[in-house]
Each structure stands twice: as C-alpha cells, then as structure tokens.
XYZ file of C-alpha atoms in Angstrom:
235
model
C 56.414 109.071 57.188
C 54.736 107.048 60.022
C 58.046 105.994 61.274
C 59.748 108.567 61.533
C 57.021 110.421 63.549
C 56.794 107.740 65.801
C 60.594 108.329 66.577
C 60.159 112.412 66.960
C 57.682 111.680 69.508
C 59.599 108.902 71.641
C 62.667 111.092 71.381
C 60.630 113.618 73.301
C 58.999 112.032 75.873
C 61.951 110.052 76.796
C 63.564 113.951 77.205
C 60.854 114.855 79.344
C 61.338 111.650 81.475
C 65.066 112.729 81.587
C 64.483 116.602 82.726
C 61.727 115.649 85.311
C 64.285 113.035 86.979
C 66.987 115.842 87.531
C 64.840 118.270 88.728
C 64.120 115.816 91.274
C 67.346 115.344 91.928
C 68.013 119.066 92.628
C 65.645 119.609 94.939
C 66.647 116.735 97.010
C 68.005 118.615 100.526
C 71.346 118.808 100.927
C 73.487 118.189 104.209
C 75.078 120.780 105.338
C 79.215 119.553 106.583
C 79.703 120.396 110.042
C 84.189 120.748 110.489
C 86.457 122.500 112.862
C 90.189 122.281 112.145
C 92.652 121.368 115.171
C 96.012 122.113 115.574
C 98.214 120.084 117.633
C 101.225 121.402 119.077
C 104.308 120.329 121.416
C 104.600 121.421 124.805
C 108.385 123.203 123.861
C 110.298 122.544 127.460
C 113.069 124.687 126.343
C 113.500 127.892 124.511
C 116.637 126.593 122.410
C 115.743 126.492 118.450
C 118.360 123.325 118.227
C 115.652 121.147 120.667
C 112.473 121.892 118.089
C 113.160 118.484 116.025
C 114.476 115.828 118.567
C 112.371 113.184 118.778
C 110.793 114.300 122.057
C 108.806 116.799 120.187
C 107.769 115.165 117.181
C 104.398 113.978 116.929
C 104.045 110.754 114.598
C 99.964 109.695 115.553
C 96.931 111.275 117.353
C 93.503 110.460 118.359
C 90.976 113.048 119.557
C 88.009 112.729 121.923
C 84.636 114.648 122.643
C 82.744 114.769 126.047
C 80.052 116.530 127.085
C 80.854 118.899 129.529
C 79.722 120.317 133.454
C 78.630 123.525 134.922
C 82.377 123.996 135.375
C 83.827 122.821 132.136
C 84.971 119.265 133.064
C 84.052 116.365 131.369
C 81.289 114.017 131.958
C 80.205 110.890 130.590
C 81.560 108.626 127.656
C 83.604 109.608 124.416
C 80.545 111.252 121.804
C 83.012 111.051 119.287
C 86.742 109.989 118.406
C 88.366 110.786 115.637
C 91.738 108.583 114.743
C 94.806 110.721 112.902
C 97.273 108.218 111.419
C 100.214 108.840 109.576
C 101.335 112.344 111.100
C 104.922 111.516 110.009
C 106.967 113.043 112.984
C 106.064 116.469 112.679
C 106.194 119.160 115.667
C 103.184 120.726 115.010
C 99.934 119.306 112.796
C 96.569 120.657 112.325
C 93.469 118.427 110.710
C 89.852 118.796 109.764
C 87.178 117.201 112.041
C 83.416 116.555 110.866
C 80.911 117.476 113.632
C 77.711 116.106 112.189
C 77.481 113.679 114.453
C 77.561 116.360 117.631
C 74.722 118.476 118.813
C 75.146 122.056 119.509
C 76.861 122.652 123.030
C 79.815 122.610 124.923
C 82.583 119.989 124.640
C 85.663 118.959 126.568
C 88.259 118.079 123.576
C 91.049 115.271 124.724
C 93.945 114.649 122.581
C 96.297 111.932 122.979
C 99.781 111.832 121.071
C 101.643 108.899 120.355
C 100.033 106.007 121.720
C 98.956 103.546 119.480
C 96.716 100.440 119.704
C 93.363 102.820 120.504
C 90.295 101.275 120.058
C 88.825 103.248 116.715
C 85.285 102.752 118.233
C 86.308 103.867 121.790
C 83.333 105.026 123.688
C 84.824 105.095 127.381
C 85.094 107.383 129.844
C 88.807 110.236 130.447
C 89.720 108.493 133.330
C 90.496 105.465 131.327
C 92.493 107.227 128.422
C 94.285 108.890 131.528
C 94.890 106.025 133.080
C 96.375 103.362 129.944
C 99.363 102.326 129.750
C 102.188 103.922 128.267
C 104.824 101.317 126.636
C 108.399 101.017 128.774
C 110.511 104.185 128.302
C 113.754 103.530 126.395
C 117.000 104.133 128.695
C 119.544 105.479 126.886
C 123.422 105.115 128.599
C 127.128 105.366 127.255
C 129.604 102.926 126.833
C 128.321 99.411 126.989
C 124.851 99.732 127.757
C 121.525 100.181 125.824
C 121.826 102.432 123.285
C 118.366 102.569 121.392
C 116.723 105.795 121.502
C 113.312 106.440 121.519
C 111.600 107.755 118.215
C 108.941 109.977 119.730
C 106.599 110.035 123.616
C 103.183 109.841 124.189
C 101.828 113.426 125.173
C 98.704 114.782 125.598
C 96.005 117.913 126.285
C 93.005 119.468 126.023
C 90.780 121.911 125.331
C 87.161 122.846 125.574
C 85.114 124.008 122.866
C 81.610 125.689 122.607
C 79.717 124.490 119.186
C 77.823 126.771 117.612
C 75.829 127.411 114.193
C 78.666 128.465 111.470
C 81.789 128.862 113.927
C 85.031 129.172 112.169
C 88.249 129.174 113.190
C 90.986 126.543 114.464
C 91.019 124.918 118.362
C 95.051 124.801 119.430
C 95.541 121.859 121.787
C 98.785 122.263 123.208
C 100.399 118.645 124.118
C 102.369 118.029 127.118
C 105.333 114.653 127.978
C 104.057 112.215 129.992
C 107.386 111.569 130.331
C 110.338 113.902 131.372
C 113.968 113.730 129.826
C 116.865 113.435 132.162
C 120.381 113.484 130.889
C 122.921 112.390 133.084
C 126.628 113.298 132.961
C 129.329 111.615 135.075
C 132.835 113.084 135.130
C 135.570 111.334 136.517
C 138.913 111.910 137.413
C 141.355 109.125 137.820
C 143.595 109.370 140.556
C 145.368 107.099 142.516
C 144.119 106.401 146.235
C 147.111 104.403 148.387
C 145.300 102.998 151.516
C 147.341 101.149 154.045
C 150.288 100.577 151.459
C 147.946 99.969 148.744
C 147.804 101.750 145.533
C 143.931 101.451 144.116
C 143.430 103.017 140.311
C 139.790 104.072 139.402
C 139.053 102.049 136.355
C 135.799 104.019 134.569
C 135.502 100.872 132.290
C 133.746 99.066 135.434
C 132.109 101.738 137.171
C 128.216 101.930 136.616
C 125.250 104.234 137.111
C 122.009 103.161 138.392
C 118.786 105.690 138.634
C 117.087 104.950 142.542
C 113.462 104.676 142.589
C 113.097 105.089 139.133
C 110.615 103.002 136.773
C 110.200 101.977 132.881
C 106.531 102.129 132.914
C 103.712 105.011 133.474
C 99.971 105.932 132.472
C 99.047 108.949 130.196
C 98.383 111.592 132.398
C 101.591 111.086 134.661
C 100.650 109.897 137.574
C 101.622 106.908 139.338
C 101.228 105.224 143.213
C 104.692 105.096 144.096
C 105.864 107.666 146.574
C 108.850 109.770 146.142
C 111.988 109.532 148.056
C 111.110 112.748 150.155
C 108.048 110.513 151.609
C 110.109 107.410 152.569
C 112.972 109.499 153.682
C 115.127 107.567 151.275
C-alpha cells in the first residue's frame, strides 16, 4: 500500500514538472517573419510570341541587393543585404520570397543582377562595383565554317526601389534589361562573273569572310564601356 502511493504521487509531480515547462515554452516571444516576394522579368525587345523562349530571355540565376537610399531615390552606401537565387532553370520570368528581418524600416534601392555567376554570397560592396564587373566574352555565332556555339542565356539586370513598411504585402516587379544586344547579320550574294582586262574572275562565297569593325567580346554589367564609337573617330 506504501508503494504504490509513493508511485501516485511521483507520477504527479513529475506531470506538474511537465505542464509548467510548456507553459514556459508558450509564452516564449515569437519572431515575427519579415518577406516580400520579387518577380523577375525579361526586358522583351520584340513583340513577336516566337522570341519569348530563345535563350536571350531566359533567366537561369539571380542575385539581389539592398541599399539604403538618398533624398532622391539613388543608392548610397554598401549592399545591407544580398540574397543569392540559384537554380532558376532558364525560365523567362521567376518570382521568389525574400526575408527582411535583417532590414530596418525605410527606403531601399533593390539591384538585381541576372546571369552572372561567381558573386561573392557575402558581398557587401558598393553598385558601382556590381555595375562595373565583368561580364564573360560574348559567344559569336557565324555560318559556314566558323564558330558555331551559341550562347545559353546573358547577363541582364534592373532595379527598383522599395519603401518598407510595418505589414506591406504585395510583390516588387524588377524588370531586367541585356547588357548585351543581339545582332544578326545576313549576307546575300550573287555570283556573277566580272571580266577585267581579258580576265574572267568568279566570286567564290566559300572564301569570302565577314568581320564586325570596332566590335569587342568583352563588357561590364551596366553596358558601358571607354571605347568610342566610330561616329567619334570618324571611322
């Protein structure tokens, strides 16, 4: 009889042990998860349906920046926060969620960069530099005999700015633009005999080639480069 009291009463206080550590546990404060959902899309340079998938549209990585912003809306100062979106899988549009905890209330200069991999997942630099990296040689694609690989998808980018607030809702479109531009070239030509001076000479097409002037294979981000255009040398 003295045993099995014993038990009753260790049953219950190891029950009240187990009710007081919950209740604890309930009233601990939870934080509250700050998100805003962003939707990249392509910078359509045509109004043709066919030109939605090619590869110049598609979108296959991102990463996103915050910086504070200036009386005027530009940005100041060095990335608050970057978040890294992997794995896109060529698509021409994607949207994502973003956590904000780690913002303050404010104003914010959003930076999106498409398609340029090897960014530092901890970056903490200024715009200017993102504007200014490197983007990878551009893949020249020609006809018969010459390179032929085509390029799977271009770096783009854009930006918007954004004003944080208590409970906002809603999604932030960042449209993306080419740093690079597509130019197709087509050459026609018509063989026809030329006699000069007695001479018959026959166009053979097989050994004619093309060759883009003042062109180059490299560029930054944001398009711009220190080479001056043909109208400025007079070329």
């Amino acid at each position: 009889m003295d045993q099995l009291i014993k038990f009753n009463i260790w049953i219950s206080v190891c029950l009240l042990v187990g009710f007081t550590a919950c209740a604890d546990l309930d009233n601990e404060p939870v934080q509250k998860e700050n998100s805003i959902t962003i939707r990249l899309s392509n910078h359509k340079m045509s109004r043709s349906e066919r030109e939605e998938n090619l590869n110049e549209n598609l979108i296959n990585c991102a990463d996103i920046f915050f910086f504070s912003t200036d009386a005027q809306g530009a940005p100041t100062g060095n990335c608050l926060l970057h978040h890294k979106e992997a794995d896109i899988n060529k698509q021409t549009n994607h949207e994502f969620s973003i956590s904000l905890n780690d913002l303050g209330l404010g104003s914010y200069y959003i930076y999106a960069i498409a398609n340029l991999e090897g960014i530092d997942a901890n970056y903490n630099g200024t715009i200017d530099n993102l504007k200014s990296k490197k983007v990878p040689a551009i893949t020249v694609t020609t006809g018969e005999g010459g390179n032929n690989g085509v390029q799977p998808f271009f770096v783009m980018d854009g930006n918007k700015t954004m004003a944080y607030t208590e409970n906002m809702e809603g999604t932030i479109e960042i449209p993306l633009k080419r740093s690079a531009a597509k130019i197709t070239l087509t050459v026609t030509v018509t063989v026809v005999d030329v006699v000069v001076g007695g001479t018959t000479y026959t166009p053979d097409k097989e050994q004619m080639t093309v060759e883009l002037m003042h062109g180059e294979e490299n560029g930054v981000v944001n398009g711009v480069t220190n080479i001056p255009s043909l109208l400025e040398t007079g070329q």
